[in-house]
XYZ file of C-alpha atoms in Angstrom:
248
model
C 47.079 -29.909 56.668
C 44.868 -32.750 57.913
C 42.907 -30.368 60.163
C 42.602 -27.884 57.312
C 41.110 -30.463 54.933
C 38.912 -31.939 57.662
C 37.380 -28.555 58.358
C 36.975 -27.968 54.624
C 34.996 -31.201 54.164
C 32.744 -30.352 57.123
C 32.214 -26.781 55.858
C 31.361 -28.014 52.342
C 28.728 -30.360 53.769
C 27.185 -27.431 55.626
C 27.225 -25.301 52.463
C 25.344 -27.941 50.509
C 22.799 -28.448 53.311
C 22.077 -24.705 53.465
C 21.706 -24.530 49.694
C 19.431 -27.571 49.523
C 17.197 -26.514 52.420
C 16.758 -23.039 50.953
C 15.592 -24.447 47.611
C 13.298 -27.015 49.231
C 11.666 -24.536 51.586
C 11.129 -21.947 48.833
C 9.696 -24.457 46.338
C 7.421 -26.019 48.959
C 6.005 -22.720 50.177
C 5.451 -21.361 46.662
C 3.541 -24.435 45.484
C 1.579 -24.910 48.723
C 0.432 -21.286 48.934
C -0.441 -21.183 45.220
C -2.307 -24.510 45.387
C -4.353 -23.496 48.429
C -5.250 -20.073 47.062
C -5.881 -20.850 43.395
C -5.864 -24.630 43.049
C -2.969 -24.485 40.570
C 0.791 -24.802 41.109
C 3.335 -22.683 39.182
C 6.086 -25.331 39.406
C 5.074 -28.699 37.933
C 6.646 -32.100 38.596
C 9.088 -32.025 35.678
C 10.306 -28.556 36.604
C 10.799 -29.632 40.212
C 12.795 -32.632 38.989
C 15.114 -30.245 37.127
C 15.433 -28.105 40.264
C 16.229 -31.249 42.256
C 18.920 -32.100 39.716
C 20.437 -28.661 40.304
C 20.331 -29.234 44.054
C 21.318 -32.855 44.456
C 23.804 -33.393 41.639
C 25.141 -30.175 40.151
C 24.845 -28.233 43.409
C 26.597 -30.949 45.381
C 29.462 -31.105 42.871
C 29.826 -27.334 42.808
C 29.859 -26.843 46.581
C 31.711 -30.028 47.534
C 34.718 -29.057 45.422
C 35.434 -25.822 47.278
C 39.108 -25.915 48.297
C 40.145 -25.197 51.915
C 40.879 -21.585 52.836
C 42.804 -19.863 55.620
C 39.498 -18.545 56.977
C 38.601 -22.050 58.153
C 41.607 -22.154 60.468
C 40.379 -19.071 62.334
C 37.207 -20.854 63.419
C 36.864 -22.529 66.798
C 36.890 -26.335 66.778
C 33.439 -27.904 66.326
C 32.308 -29.864 69.355
C 31.053 -33.424 69.148
C 27.554 -32.350 70.213
C 27.373 -29.235 68.062
C 24.442 -29.206 65.586
C 25.195 -29.638 61.895
C 22.897 -26.735 60.975
C 24.232 -23.679 62.772
C 22.377 -20.494 63.685
C 24.215 -18.685 60.881
C 22.876 -21.226 58.394
C 19.327 -20.838 59.751
C 19.605 -17.053 59.427
C 20.782 -17.227 55.806
C 18.189 -19.838 54.938
C 15.257 -17.880 56.388
C 16.268 -14.549 54.818
C 16.838 -16.018 51.354
C 13.833 -18.355 51.300
C 11.383 -15.704 52.491
C 12.617 -13.246 49.884
C 12.294 -15.754 47.063
C 8.842 -16.842 48.207
C 7.614 -13.250 48.497
C 8.860 -12.165 45.065
C 7.687 -15.268 43.195
C 4.272 -15.317 44.861
C 3.773 -11.689 43.852
C 4.617 -12.730 40.306
C 2.225 -15.687 40.607
C -0.756 -13.600 41.696
C 0.009 -10.348 39.843
C 2.121 -11.661 36.978
C -0.542 -11.161 34.319
C -0.666 -7.420 34.936
C 3.052 -7.041 35.705
C 4.012 -8.753 32.437
C 1.237 -6.949 30.489
C -0.487 -10.165 29.418
C -4.069 -8.958 29.816
C -4.682 -9.063 26.055
C -3.428 -12.638 25.671
C -5.508 -15.794 25.849
C -5.997 -16.919 29.423
C -4.168 -20.229 28.992
C -1.256 -18.644 27.121
C -0.949 -15.874 29.721
C -0.891 -18.479 32.479
C 1.774 -20.510 30.656
C 3.976 -17.451 30.152
C 3.583 -16.417 33.780
C 4.449 -19.893 35.070
C 7.434 -20.100 32.717
C 8.691 -16.795 34.077
C 8.293 -18.043 37.653
C 10.180 -21.222 36.826
C 12.947 -19.292 35.071
C 13.345 -16.773 37.892
C 13.310 -19.568 40.460
C 16.158 -21.428 38.731
C 18.172 -18.224 38.371
C 17.669 -17.617 42.074
C 19.167 -21.008 42.859
C 22.178 -20.217 40.680
C 22.826 -17.226 42.902
C 22.207 -19.339 45.995
C 25.147 -21.496 44.971
C 27.363 -18.404 45.101
C 25.901 -17.303 48.419
C 26.234 -20.780 49.934
C 29.982 -20.735 49.225
C 30.546 -18.289 52.060
C 27.771 -18.648 54.687
C 29.531 -16.375 57.208
C 31.331 -13.990 54.841
C 30.016 -10.940 53.012
C 32.127 -11.284 49.844
C 30.825 -14.532 48.342
C 32.982 -14.192 45.208
C 36.365 -14.611 46.891
C 38.366 -17.208 44.956
C 35.406 -18.258 42.807
C 37.332 -17.953 39.539
C 39.943 -20.422 40.821
C 37.332 -23.163 41.171
C 36.941 -24.157 37.532
C 34.504 -26.962 38.297
C 32.193 -24.581 40.152
C 32.230 -22.062 37.303
C 31.738 -24.857 34.767
C 28.695 -26.179 36.610
C 27.195 -22.686 36.778
C 27.735 -22.309 33.034
C 26.244 -25.747 32.273
C 23.205 -24.957 34.416
C 22.593 -21.697 32.548
C 22.944 -23.370 29.136
C 20.616 -26.233 30.084
C 18.056 -23.766 31.411
C 18.027 -21.965 28.051
C 17.593 -25.283 26.229
C 14.734 -26.302 28.531
C 12.829 -23.054 28.000
C 13.415 -22.732 24.270
C 13.351 -26.326 23.001
C 11.796 -28.651 25.592
C 8.497 -26.891 26.145
C 6.344 -29.973 25.539
C 8.316 -31.960 28.079
C 8.520 -29.291 30.810
C 5.147 -27.624 30.097
C 6.801 -24.278 29.393
C 6.525 -21.843 26.507
C 9.186 -20.061 24.481
C 10.021 -16.589 25.669
C 10.807 -13.788 23.244
C 13.778 -11.524 23.912
C 11.697 -9.032 25.887
C 10.399 -11.726 28.215
C 13.901 -13.188 28.501
C 15.193 -9.788 29.527
C 12.318 -9.461 31.970
C 13.019 -12.933 33.323
C 16.709 -12.157 33.716
C 15.739 -8.870 35.320
C 13.589 -10.690 37.847
C 16.186 -13.351 38.448
C 19.411 -11.374 38.260
C 18.936 -7.654 38.266
C 16.237 -5.987 40.253
C 13.933 -8.159 42.328
C 15.847 -11.349 42.970
C 19.559 -10.931 42.513
C 20.900 -7.400 42.704
C 18.501 -6.788 45.559
C 19.233 -10.285 46.778
C 22.968 -9.629 47.115
C 22.538 -6.556 49.354
C 19.816 -8.476 51.183
C 22.242 -11.336 51.727
C 24.842 -8.853 52.968
C 22.379 -7.267 55.384
C 21.175 -10.689 56.448
C 24.710 -11.739 57.317
C 25.004 -8.682 59.567
C 22.096 -9.872 61.713
C 23.586 -11.140 64.993
C 22.807 -14.717 65.944
C 22.875 -16.253 69.441
C 25.653 -18.665 70.301
C 23.172 -21.135 71.765
C 21.867 -23.501 69.036
C 18.260 -22.795 68.082
C 17.350 -26.427 68.673
C 17.962 -25.927 72.390
C 15.079 -23.438 72.636
C 12.684 -25.988 71.119
C 13.951 -28.896 73.217
C 13.801 -27.105 76.580
C 9.963 -27.129 76.923
C 9.860 -30.875 76.230
C 12.596 -31.538 78.761
C 10.732 -29.509 81.381
C 7.566 -31.508 80.773
C 9.475 -34.786 81.036
C 11.224 -33.693 84.241
C 7.897 -32.493 85.710
C 6.288 -35.874 85.025
C 9.199 -37.755 86.570
C 9.089 -35.632 89.693
């Protein structure tokens, strides 16, 4: 029982790290690329603070409360020198972050035409587009919490309904996101979305481009074989060779 819970605590830490790194990498790349290309960022400071709240507080609570499973006991013991971020975590992180960045950057640069906002005022069209990006980005992170539950398993929904705290946090996040978009526009620099744009936003975040394609993408990504040697070793080897060459 002690070993079971010890492995569960270690696995939950890894789940949260994968989830947090995915969100950070995606948000950073989206804002950096948009700022360099157009001089404007789709995700402002207040919106990023809300995303950080999802990551650091709600995400940590959701993923840290995952109970131990029998699957953990089938894993090999983790060595003292083993890296905290495994190759499987790097694979999931890269696949998910690149997909989010690609989809949301397409929406950033082509969102006016995709959302049929050509007839709107330029500022209003930009506000609607950025609100859609923010909404889809948050919905993506909600799915990431599900995917982070099972980094090395295909079925990420196993036992999810038994974790009431996890489901409650997901529900609270969704409700707060609706409140932010519909009632806190002045604070978050967003605009209200009508039902068509909400459906489009949900479609981007949950149905076609981000989630229902994201789930098969996550499944395919988890089928990609990873080397047993930690990736950090490949980056450290050249430095060690240089140091050994200087000493000799």
